[in-house]
């Protein structure tokens, strides 16, 4: 999933259309880098305690907010590190087809590489046996390189542009509620509500410089550093289902992320309505022994396109949605003292997904 640090001038419809797509995917990418939760549910009978223990052993290697909750009065502090690598090749053609094999115009080919290093600290507290509160503070470092060449411009020289950025990301707050106790063979149902702030540095906060043609015409703007935040508030309700079936735990979830529209000024197209995101996932986790468990799964997000108030044409020929899908692999290892180290890998299977994302978490319970 690539989001080059280039955005349109209002006068250029082609680049502005790319900006709308970029904003949608950027909001998703900055929001989706999150830790996973590990907790323990209410145990009222020996049978239920066994099911809860099975879920707790396996759920550490699944994705965020898909575990039973932190027990009442317990406090968990979770440092985490996430590395994300993305790459893409973009071919932009501006011209007229005279014959099926003859194009009169300009072909621009660009390759982009992006590395995101995410450091976060998440605090979770069990307010009751079924209600959990959490706060996540991320620090983001981004490095991006773009290599491009205009094929019909008569030059063998590639243009390489390197940009980077680091700083506080978008702080997130979550409320998780366990709806039932999982008795009598029923699955666990957990309601989630996550709120994303706009504390990170967005493209709207960065200094910009104009991109011009050789004859001096302004065709867009560029930024000398990468943003660490989306620039928009977001709210994501969701529902998680966990079903223990010895020796495995089946899980599934569905969520909807609403991004709040905001007026960013005439230079960015006026009021911008970021694309909302529909997400779902499913998978299975296995407990190998009392110390080790692993999981496999799949996660998919459907991202709506961004709407810009003063875009030249809001009904132009572009896709209405973008899809990000990833295969998930995770492993959890219990360490001395009852704490665990969790390692997960997500492999992108669609163009808008990161090529690979590796996460390491070490939740510490007090």
mmCIF file of C-alpha atoms in Angstrom:
data_model
loop_
_atom_site.group_PDB
_atom_site.id
_atom_site.type_symbol
_atom_site.label_atom_id
_atom_site.label_comp_id
_atom_site.label_asym_id
_atom_site.label_seq_id
_atom_site.Cartn_x
_atom_site.Cartn_y
_atom_site.Cartn_z
ATOM 1 C CA UNK A 1 0.000 0.000 0.000
ATOM 2 C CA UNK A 2 1.733 3.130 -1.128
ATOM 3 C CA UNK A 3 0.996 6.760 -0.382
ATOM 4 C CA UNK A 4 3.647 8.921 -2.058
ATOM 5 C CA UNK A 5 4.147 12.341 -0.476
ATOM 6 C CA UNK A 6 2.654 14.182 -3.440
ATOM 7 C CA UNK A 7 -0.734 15.827 -3.586
ATOM 8 C CA UNK A 8 -2.568 17.823 -6.183
ATOM 9 C CA UNK A 9 -2.971 21.453 -6.857
ATOM 10 C CA UNK A 10 -6.660 22.276 -7.207
ATOM 11 C CA UNK A 11 -6.159 23.046 -10.879
ATOM 12 C CA UNK A 12 -5.054 19.516 -11.816
ATOM 13 C CA UNK A 13 -7.902 16.957 -12.006
ATOM 14 C CA UNK A 14 -5.609 13.984 -12.639
ATOM 15 C CA UNK A 15 -3.485 14.511 -9.550
ATOM 16 C CA UNK A 16 -6.475 15.471 -7.396
ATOM 17 C CA UNK A 17 -8.165 12.172 -8.224
ATOM 18 C CA UNK A 18 -5.002 10.431 -7.037
ATOM 19 C CA UNK A 19 -5.097 12.522 -3.839
ATOM 20 C CA UNK A 20 -8.582 11.263 -2.959
ATOM 21 C CA UNK A 21 -7.438 7.649 -3.331
ATOM 22 C CA UNK A 22 -4.258 8.350 -1.369
ATOM 23 C CA UNK A 23 -6.129 9.903 1.565
ATOM 24 C CA UNK A 24 -8.468 6.902 1.839
ATOM 25 C CA UNK A 25 -5.636 4.372 1.886
ATOM 26 C CA UNK A 26 -3.410 6.530 4.124
ATOM 27 C CA UNK A 27 -6.141 6.784 6.765
ATOM 28 C CA UNK A 28 -6.531 3.013 6.674
ATOM 29 C CA UNK A 29 -2.790 2.317 6.865
ATOM 30 C CA UNK A 30 -2.185 4.666 9.811
ATOM 31 C CA UNK A 31 -5.220 3.330 11.654
ATOM 32 C CA UNK A 32 -4.632 -0.371 11.083
ATOM 33 C CA UNK A 33 -1.205 -0.643 12.775
ATOM 34 C CA UNK A 34 -2.397 -1.766 16.225
ATOM 35 C CA UNK A 35 -1.459 -4.179 19.022
ATOM 36 C CA UNK A 36 -3.430 -7.272 19.937
ATOM 37 C CA UNK A 37 -5.238 -7.941 23.184
ATOM 38 C CA UNK A 38 -4.787 -10.720 25.715
ATOM 39 C CA UNK A 39 -7.118 -11.132 28.674
ATOM 40 C CA UNK A 40 -9.221 -13.456 30.799
ATOM 41 C CA UNK A 41 -13.009 -13.879 31.059
ATOM 42 C CA UNK A 42 -15.341 -14.567 33.996
ATOM 43 C CA UNK A 43 -15.117 -18.135 35.263
ATOM 44 C CA UNK A 44 -18.255 -19.327 37.026
ATOM 45 C CA UNK A 45 -18.108 -23.131 36.620
ATOM 46 C CA UNK A 46 -15.285 -25.671 36.085
ATOM 47 C CA UNK A 47 -16.471 -26.199 32.494
ATOM 48 C CA UNK A 48 -16.527 -22.478 31.815
ATOM 49 C CA UNK A 49 -13.129 -21.973 33.462
ATOM 50 C CA UNK A 50 -11.685 -24.607 31.119
ATOM 51 C CA UNK A 51 -13.165 -22.849 28.082
ATOM 52 C CA UNK A 52 -11.859 -19.479 29.297
ATOM 53 C CA UNK A 53 -8.389 -20.920 29.843
ATOM 54 C CA UNK A 54 -8.425 -22.388 26.337
ATOM 55 C CA UNK A 55 -9.362 -19.024 24.848
ATOM 56 C CA UNK A 56 -6.719 -17.200 26.908
ATOM 57 C CA UNK A 57 -3.993 -19.607 25.791
ATOM 58 C CA UNK A 58 -4.845 -19.281 22.108
ATOM 59 C CA UNK A 59 -6.081 -15.728 21.767
ATOM 60 C CA UNK A 60 -2.672 -14.143 22.334
ATOM 61 C CA UNK A 61 -1.635 -15.109 18.808
ATOM 62 C CA UNK A 62 -4.726 -13.664 17.134
ATOM 63 C CA UNK A 63 -5.361 -10.079 16.112
ATOM 64 C CA UNK A 64 -6.303 -7.070 18.195
ATOM 65 C CA UNK A 65 -9.461 -6.943 20.300
ATOM 66 C CA UNK A 66 -10.345 -10.566 19.563
ATOM 67 C CA UNK A 67 -9.631 -11.923 23.017
ATOM 68 C CA UNK A 68 -11.754 -12.140 26.120
ATOM 69 C CA UNK A 69 -11.298 -9.143 28.343
ATOM 70 C CA UNK A 70 -8.951 -8.073 31.092
ATOM 71 C CA UNK A 71 -10.236 -9.299 34.471
ATOM 72 C CA UNK A 72 -11.648 -6.799 36.946
ATOM 73 C CA UNK A 73 -9.021 -4.643 38.634
ATOM 74 C CA UNK A 74 -6.187 -5.924 36.407
ATOM 75 C CA UNK A 75 -3.889 -3.534 34.588
ATOM 76 C CA UNK A 76 -1.946 -4.504 31.459
ATOM 77 C CA UNK A 77 0.846 -2.436 29.943
ATOM 78 C CA UNK A 78 1.797 -3.554 26.429
ATOM 79 C CA UNK A 79 4.852 -2.222 24.574
ATOM 80 C CA UNK A 80 4.818 -3.154 20.892
ATOM 81 C CA UNK A 81 6.898 -2.794 17.750
ATOM 82 C CA UNK A 82 5.504 -3.039 14.206
ATOM 83 C CA UNK A 83 7.432 -3.014 10.942
ATOM 84 C CA UNK A 84 5.524 -2.544 7.687
ATOM 85 C CA UNK A 85 6.979 -2.707 4.185
ATOM 86 C CA UNK A 86 5.075 -1.669 1.077
ATOM 87 C CA UNK A 87 6.024 -1.371 -2.567
ATOM 88 C CA UNK A 88 4.196 -0.540 -5.759
ATOM 89 C CA UNK A 89 4.730 0.189 -9.426
ATOM 90 C CA UNK A 90 2.519 2.826 -11.024
ATOM 91 C CA UNK A 91 2.172 3.383 -14.763
ATOM 92 C CA UNK A 92 0.440 6.670 -15.616
ATOM 93 C CA UNK A 93 -0.558 7.215 -19.255
ATOM 94 C CA UNK A 94 -1.674 10.617 -20.498
ATOM 95 C CA UNK A 95 -2.311 10.645 -24.210
ATOM 96 C CA UNK A 96 -4.497 9.595 -27.134
ATOM 97 C CA UNK A 97 -4.607 6.131 -28.689
ATOM 98 C CA UNK A 98 -4.349 6.523 -32.454
ATOM 99 C CA UNK A 99 -4.017 2.816 -33.211
ATOM 100 C CA UNK A 100 -4.342 -0.131 -30.794
ATOM 101 C CA UNK A 101 -0.543 -0.263 -30.501
ATOM 102 C CA UNK A 102 0.257 3.453 -30.919
ATOM 103 C CA UNK A 103 -0.040 6.017 -28.131
ATOM 104 C CA UNK A 104 0.550 9.729 -28.641
ATOM 105 C CA UNK A 105 1.302 11.301 -25.268
ATOM 106 C CA UNK A 106 3.314 10.720 -22.106
ATOM 107 C CA UNK A 107 4.002 7.534 -20.146
ATOM 108 C CA UNK A 108 5.278 7.946 -16.593
ATOM 109 C CA UNK A 109 6.512 4.884 -14.710
ATOM 110 C CA UNK A 110 7.243 5.114 -10.999
ATOM 111 C CA UNK A 111 8.290 2.618 -8.332
ATOM 112 C CA UNK A 112 7.742 3.360 -4.673
ATOM 113 C CA UNK A 113 9.139 1.710 -1.549
ATOM 114 C CA UNK A 114 7.860 2.547 1.926
ATOM 115 C CA UNK A 115 8.982 1.366 5.360
ATOM 116 C CA UNK A 116 6.966 2.187 8.479
ATOM 117 C CA UNK A 117 8.381 1.616 11.956
ATOM 118 C CA UNK A 118 5.721 1.810 14.652
ATOM 119 C CA UNK A 119 6.424 1.948 18.375
ATOM 120 C CA UNK A 120 3.458 1.968 20.711
ATOM 121 C CA UNK A 121 2.518 1.670 24.348
ATOM 122 C CA UNK A 122 -0.970 0.416 25.173
ATOM 123 C CA UNK A 123 -2.539 0.489 28.636
ATOM 124 C CA UNK A 124 -5.571 -1.713 29.410
ATOM 125 C CA UNK A 125 -7.641 -1.798 32.579
ATOM 126 C CA UNK A 126 -10.450 -4.161 33.566
ATOM 127 C CA UNK A 127 -13.122 -1.865 34.953
ATOM 128 C CA UNK A 128 -15.488 -4.798 35.593
ATOM 129 C CA UNK A 129 -15.432 -8.496 34.724
ATOM 130 C CA UNK A 130 -16.965 -7.621 31.350
ATOM 131 C CA UNK A 131 -15.814 -4.067 30.628
ATOM 132 C CA UNK A 132 -12.307 -3.113 29.536
ATOM 133 C CA UNK A 133 -10.835 0.333 28.796
ATOM 134 C CA UNK A 134 -7.635 0.907 26.813
ATOM 135 C CA UNK A 135 -5.447 3.735 25.569
ATOM 136 C CA UNK A 136 -2.798 3.427 22.860
ATOM 137 C CA UNK A 137 -0.057 5.995 22.213
ATOM 138 C CA UNK A 138 1.926 5.348 18.988
ATOM 139 C CA UNK A 139 5.167 6.808 17.678
ATOM 140 C CA UNK A 140 5.601 6.520 13.906
ATOM 141 C CA UNK A 141 8.712 6.647 11.705
ATOM 142 C CA UNK A 142 8.251 6.524 7.910
ATOM 143 C CA UNK A 143 10.857 6.294 5.129
ATOM 144 C CA UNK A 144 9.779 6.407 1.491
ATOM 145 C CA UNK A 145 11.648 6.362 -1.825
ATOM 146 C CA UNK A 146 10.107 6.987 -5.236
ATOM 147 C CA UNK A 147 11.969 6.122 -8.447
ATOM 148 C CA UNK A 148 10.411 7.316 -11.683
ATOM 149 C CA UNK A 149 11.086 8.015 -15.342
ATOM 150 C CA UNK A 150 9.094 9.656 -18.102
ATOM 151 C CA UNK A 151 9.404 7.114 -20.895
ATOM 152 C CA UNK A 152 8.671 9.482 -23.773
ATOM 153 C CA UNK A 153 10.683 12.387 -22.349
ATOM 154 C CA UNK A 154 13.885 11.349 -24.108
ATOM 155 C CA UNK A 155 16.028 10.810 -20.986
ATOM 156 C CA UNK A 156 17.711 7.647 -19.655
ATOM 157 C CA UNK A 157 18.092 9.168 -16.179
ATOM 158 C CA UNK A 158 15.835 8.063 -13.345
ATOM 159 C CA UNK A 159 14.515 10.547 -10.813
ATOM 160 C CA UNK A 160 14.745 9.381 -7.193
ATOM 161 C CA UNK A 161 12.896 11.173 -4.422
ATOM 162 C CA UNK A 162 13.462 10.276 -0.756
ATOM 163 C CA UNK A 163 11.231 11.535 2.047
ATOM 164 C CA UNK A 164 10.856 10.629 5.702
ATOM 165 C CA UNK A 165 8.950 11.649 8.783
ATOM 166 C CA UNK A 166 8.654 10.730 12.427
ATOM 167 C CA UNK A 167 6.658 11.779 15.455
ATOM 168 C CA UNK A 168 3.576 11.105 17.527
ATOM 169 C CA UNK A 169 0.885 9.146 15.687
ATOM 170 C CA UNK A 170 -2.883 9.196 16.141
ATOM 171 C CA UNK A 171 -3.718 8.290 19.746
ATOM 172 C CA UNK A 172 -6.484 5.666 20.077
ATOM 173 C CA UNK A 173 -8.994 4.937 22.841
ATOM 174 C CA UNK A 174 -11.018 1.713 23.087
ATOM 175 C CA UNK A 175 -13.929 0.305 25.059
ATOM 176 C CA UNK A 176 -14.545 -3.457 24.929
ATOM 177 C CA UNK A 177 -17.560 -5.177 26.461
ATOM 178 C CA UNK A 178 -18.075 -8.927 26.831
ATOM 179 C CA UNK A 179 -21.761 -9.506 26.070
ATOM 180 C CA UNK A 180 -22.135 -13.054 27.453
ATOM 181 C CA UNK A 181 -20.280 -15.510 29.691
ATOM 182 C CA UNK A 182 -19.827 -18.335 27.148
ATOM 183 C CA UNK A 183 -21.737 -20.908 29.199
ATOM 184 C CA UNK A 184 -23.419 -24.067 27.831
ATOM 185 C CA UNK A 185 -21.184 -24.265 24.771
ATOM 186 C CA UNK A 186 -22.064 -20.760 23.533
ATOM 187 C CA UNK A 187 -19.412 -18.632 21.806
ATOM 188 C CA UNK A 188 -18.106 -15.478 23.432
ATOM 189 C CA UNK A 189 -19.531 -12.252 21.944
ATOM 190 C CA UNK A 190 -17.513 -9.080 22.485
ATOM 191 C CA UNK A 191 -18.560 -5.558 21.440
ATOM 192 C CA UNK A 192 -15.740 -3.151 20.574
ATOM 193 C CA UNK A 193 -15.671 0.624 20.181
ATOM 194 C CA UNK A 194 -12.456 2.326 19.098
ATOM 195 C CA UNK A 195 -11.912 6.066 18.705
ATOM 196 C CA UNK A 196 -8.967 7.436 16.725
ATOM 197 C CA UNK A 197 -7.814 11.004 17.285
ATOM 198 C CA UNK A 198 -5.932 13.325 14.928
ATOM 199 C CA UNK A 199 -2.905 13.941 17.155
ATOM 200 C CA UNK A 200 -0.410 12.888 14.467
ATOM 201 C CA UNK A 201 1.076 15.267 11.931
ATOM 202 C CA UNK A 202 -1.031 15.128 8.750
ATOM 203 C CA UNK A 203 -0.324 16.376 5.241
ATOM 204 C CA UNK A 204 -2.380 19.446 6.094
ATOM 205 C CA UNK A 205 0.175 20.429 8.765
ATOM 206 C CA UNK A 206 3.285 20.083 6.600
ATOM 207 C CA UNK A 207 5.097 22.717 4.580
ATOM 208 C CA UNK A 208 4.616 22.304 0.848
ATOM 209 C CA UNK A 209 6.410 23.330 -2.296
ATOM 210 C CA UNK A 210 4.998 23.589 -5.825
ATOM 211 C CA UNK A 211 5.716 21.058 -8.571
ATOM 212 C CA UNK A 212 6.183 22.840 -11.889
ATOM 213 C CA UNK A 213 6.750 21.923 -15.522
ATOM 214 C CA UNK A 214 9.832 23.187 -17.420
ATOM 215 C CA UNK A 215 7.767 26.140 -18.641
ATOM 216 C CA UNK A 216 6.810 27.124 -15.069
ATOM 217 C CA UNK A 217 3.226 25.835 -14.935
ATOM 218 C CA UNK A 218 2.173 24.566 -11.477
ATOM 219 C CA UNK A 219 0.883 20.981 -11.693
ATOM 220 C CA UNK A 220 0.813 20.086 -8.016
ATOM 221 C CA UNK A 221 2.514 20.316 -4.655
ATOM 222 C CA UNK A 222 5.033 18.106 -2.852
ATOM 223 C CA UNK A 223 5.965 17.637 0.803
ATOM 224 C CA UNK A 224 9.507 17.257 2.086
ATOM 225 C CA UNK A 225 8.493 14.905 4.912
ATOM 226 C CA UNK A 226 6.028 12.116 5.535
ATOM 227 C CA UNK A 227 2.914 12.496 7.726
ATOM 228 C CA UNK A 228 2.504 10.460 10.912
ATOM 229 C CA UNK A 229 -1.271 10.904 11.194
ATOM 230 C CA UNK A 230 -4.351 10.967 8.997
ATOM 231 C CA UNK A 231 -5.659 14.414 9.974
ATOM 232 C CA UNK A 232 -9.158 13.102 10.706
ATOM 233 C CA UNK A 233 -11.013 11.719 13.713
ATOM 234 C CA UNK A 234 -12.418 8.211 13.307
ATOM 235 C CA UNK A 235 -14.861 5.986 15.193
ATOM 236 C CA UNK A 236 -14.915 2.198 14.736
ATOM 237 C CA UNK A 237 -17.615 0.006 16.317
ATOM 238 C CA UNK A 238 -17.228 -3.738 15.922
ATOM 239 C CA UNK A 239 -18.301 -7.189 17.068
ATOM 240 C CA UNK A 240 -16.015 -10.133 17.817
ATOM 241 C CA UNK A 241 -17.020 -13.795 18.161
ATOM 242 C CA UNK A 242 -14.807 -16.427 19.827
ATOM 243 C CA UNK A 243 -15.805 -20.098 19.807
ATOM 244 C CA UNK A 244 -13.644 -22.609 21.719
ATOM 245 C CA UNK A 245 -13.697 -26.097 20.253
ATOM 246 C CA UNK A 246 -10.998 -28.311 21.723
ATOM 247 C CA UNK A 247 -8.129 -28.072 20.854
ATOM 248 C CA UNK A 248 -8.748 -24.886 18.837
ATOM 249 C CA UNK A 249 -10.505 -21.535 19.044
ATOM 250 C CA UNK A 250 -12.434 -20.199 16.056
ATOM 251 C CA UNK A 251 -12.734 -16.422 15.794
ATOM 252 C CA UNK A 252 -14.407 -13.897 13.555
ATOM 253 C CA UNK A 253 -15.109 -10.176 13.630
ATOM 254 C CA UNK A 254 -16.798 -7.413 11.698
ATOM 255 C CA UNK A 255 -16.329 -3.653 12.060
ATOM 256 C CA UNK A 256 -17.203 -0.335 10.467
ATOM 257 C CA UNK A 257 -14.902 2.676 10.665
ATOM 258 C CA UNK A 258 -16.458 6.110 10.180
ATOM 259 C CA UNK A 259 -14.066 8.964 9.391
ATOM 260 C CA UNK A 260 -15.315 12.451 10.213
ATOM 261 C CA UNK A 261 -15.329 14.946 7.365
ATOM 262 C CA UNK A 262 -13.449 18.219 7.897
ATOM 263 C CA UNK A 263 -12.878 21.508 6.077
ATOM 264 C CA UNK A 264 -9.165 21.640 5.232
ATOM 265 C CA UNK A 265 -9.232 24.910 3.290
ATOM 266 C CA UNK A 266 -9.596 25.837 -0.352
ATOM 267 C CA UNK A 267 -5.989 24.879 -1.137
ATOM 268 C CA UNK A 268 -6.857 21.237 -0.391
ATOM 269 C CA UNK A 269 -10.288 21.252 -2.023
ATOM 270 C CA UNK A 270 -12.468 22.542 0.827
ATOM 271 C CA UNK A 271 -14.378 20.000 2.902
ATOM 272 C CA UNK A 272 -12.906 16.508 2.656
ATOM 273 C CA UNK A 273 -14.915 13.397 3.528
ATOM 274 C CA UNK A 274 -12.479 10.481 3.978
ATOM 275 C CA UNK A 275 -13.630 7.080 2.871
ATOM 276 C CA UNK A 276 -15.202 4.869 5.526
ATOM 277 C CA UNK A 277 -13.907 1.320 6.042
ATOM 278 C CA UNK A 278 -15.822 -1.952 6.356
ATOM 279 C CA UNK A 279 -13.675 -4.704 7.826
ATOM 280 C CA UNK A 280 -14.055 -8.378 8.628
ATOM 281 C CA UNK A 281 -11.746 -11.205 9.639
ATOM 282 C CA UNK A 282 -11.827 -14.867 10.583
ATOM 283 C CA UNK A 283 -9.391 -17.548 11.588
ATOM 284 C CA UNK A 284 -8.451 -20.339 13.938
ATOM 285 C CA UNK A 285 -6.004 -20.619 16.818
ATOM 286 C CA UNK A 286 -4.359 -23.733 18.272
ATOM 287 C CA UNK A 287 -2.830 -24.319 21.672
ATOM 288 C CA UNK A 288 0.239 -26.512 21.184
ATOM 289 C CA UNK A 289 0.939 -26.820 24.905
ATOM 290 C CA UNK A 290 0.621 -24.755 28.063
ATOM 291 C CA UNK A 291 3.261 -22.279 26.877
ATOM 292 C CA UNK A 292 2.870 -22.087 23.088
ATOM 293 C CA UNK A 293 -0.007 -21.319 20.743
ATOM 294 C CA UNK A 294 -0.329 -20.201 17.127
ATOM 295 C CA UNK A 295 -3.037 -18.939 14.797
ATOM 296 C CA UNK A 296 -3.811 -18.446 11.127
ATOM 297 C CA UNK A 297 -6.456 -16.179 9.661
ATOM 298 C CA UNK A 298 -7.515 -13.673 7.056
ATOM 299 C CA UNK A 299 -8.411 -9.990 7.329
ATOM 300 C CA UNK A 300 -10.145 -7.878 4.677
ATOM 301 C CA UNK A 301 -10.994 -4.155 4.557
ATOM 302 C CA UNK A 302 -13.163 -2.364 2.017
ATOM 303 C CA UNK A 303 -12.214 1.323 1.775
ATOM 304 C CA UNK A 304 -14.574 3.901 0.279
ATOM 305 C CA UNK A 305 -13.095 6.642 -1.900
ATOM 306 C CA UNK A 306 -12.524 10.109 -0.489
ATOM 307 C CA UNK A 307 -14.908 12.890 -1.527
ATOM 308 C CA UNK A 308 -13.473 16.392 -2.018
ATOM 309 C CA UNK A 309 -15.851 19.359 -2.070
ATOM 310 C CA UNK A 310 -14.178 21.376 -4.826
ATOM 311 C CA UNK A 311 -12.749 18.524 -6.859
ATOM 312 C CA UNK A 312 -13.006 19.237 -10.609
ATOM 313 C CA UNK A 313 -15.253 16.223 -11.122
ATOM 314 C CA UNK A 314 -16.521 14.065 -8.248
ATOM 315 C CA UNK A 315 -18.098 11.633 -10.704
ATOM 316 C CA UNK A 316 -14.950 10.919 -12.730
ATOM 317 C CA UNK A 317 -13.903 7.440 -13.808
ATOM 318 C CA UNK A 318 -12.370 5.915 -10.681
ATOM 319 C CA UNK A 319 -13.100 2.951 -8.464
ATOM 320 C CA UNK A 320 -15.673 3.532 -5.713
ATOM 321 C CA UNK A 321 -13.879 1.197 -3.289
ATOM 322 C CA UNK A 322 -10.419 -0.171 -2.643
ATOM 323 C CA UNK A 323 -9.722 -3.549 -1.073
ATOM 324 C CA UNK A 324 -7.011 -4.479 1.401
ATOM 325 C CA UNK A 325 -6.662 -8.151 2.292
ATOM 326 C CA UNK A 326 -3.985 -9.915 4.332
ATOM 327 C CA UNK A 327 -3.171 -13.441 5.452
ATOM 328 C CA UNK A 328 -2.383 -13.569 9.174
ATOM 329 C CA UNK A 329 0.028 -15.801 11.062
ATOM 330 C CA UNK A 330 0.751 -15.507 14.765
ATOM 331 C CA UNK A 331 2.525 -17.250 17.600
ATOM 332 C CA UNK A 332 2.441 -16.657 21.351
ATOM 333 C CA UNK A 333 5.010 -17.927 23.832
ATOM 334 C CA UNK A 334 4.448 -17.811 27.578
ATOM 335 C CA UNK A 335 7.530 -16.620 29.448
ATOM 336 C CA UNK A 336 8.614 -16.677 33.081
ATOM 337 C CA UNK A 337 6.294 -14.787 35.383
ATOM 338 C CA UNK A 338 3.163 -15.611 33.384
ATOM 339 C CA UNK A 339 3.713 -12.937 30.746
ATOM 340 C CA UNK A 340 3.902 -13.694 27.020
ATOM 341 C CA UNK A 341 5.729 -12.573 23.902
ATOM 342 C CA UNK A 342 3.524 -12.441 20.799
ATOM 343 C CA UNK A 343 4.825 -12.345 17.232
ATOM 344 C CA UNK A 344 2.557 -11.904 14.208
ATOM 345 C CA UNK A 345 3.028 -11.647 10.455
ATOM 346 C CA UNK A 346 0.521 -10.236 7.943
ATOM 347 C CA UNK A 347 1.135 -10.891 4.230
ATOM 348 C CA UNK A 348 -0.750 -8.674 1.777
ATOM 349 C CA UNK A 349 -2.754 -10.328 -0.985
ATOM 350 C CA UNK A 350 -4.226 -7.218 -2.658
ATOM 351 C CA UNK A 351 -2.584 -4.200 -4.280
ATOM 352 C CA UNK A 352 -3.650 -1.800 -1.525
ATOM 353 C CA UNK A 353 -2.265 -4.024 1.261
ATOM 354 C CA UNK A 354 1.228 -3.783 2.737
ATOM 355 C CA UNK A 355 3.577 -6.405 1.319
ATOM 356 C CA UNK A 356 4.389 -7.587 4.830
ATOM 357 C CA UNK A 357 3.770 -6.452 8.388
ATOM 358 C CA UNK A 358 5.630 -7.900 11.379
ATOM 359 C CA UNK A 359 4.538 -7.154 14.943
ATOM 360 C CA UNK A 360 6.110 -8.005 18.285
ATOM 361 C CA UNK A 361 4.217 -7.420 21.543
ATOM 362 C CA UNK A 362 5.024 -8.100 25.149
ATOM 363 C CA UNK A 363 1.988 -7.509 27.414
ATOM 364 C CA UNK A 364 2.847 -7.169 31.098
ATOM 365 C CA UNK A 365 0.074 -7.707 33.642
ATOM 366 C CA UNK A 366 0.088 -5.975 37.020
#
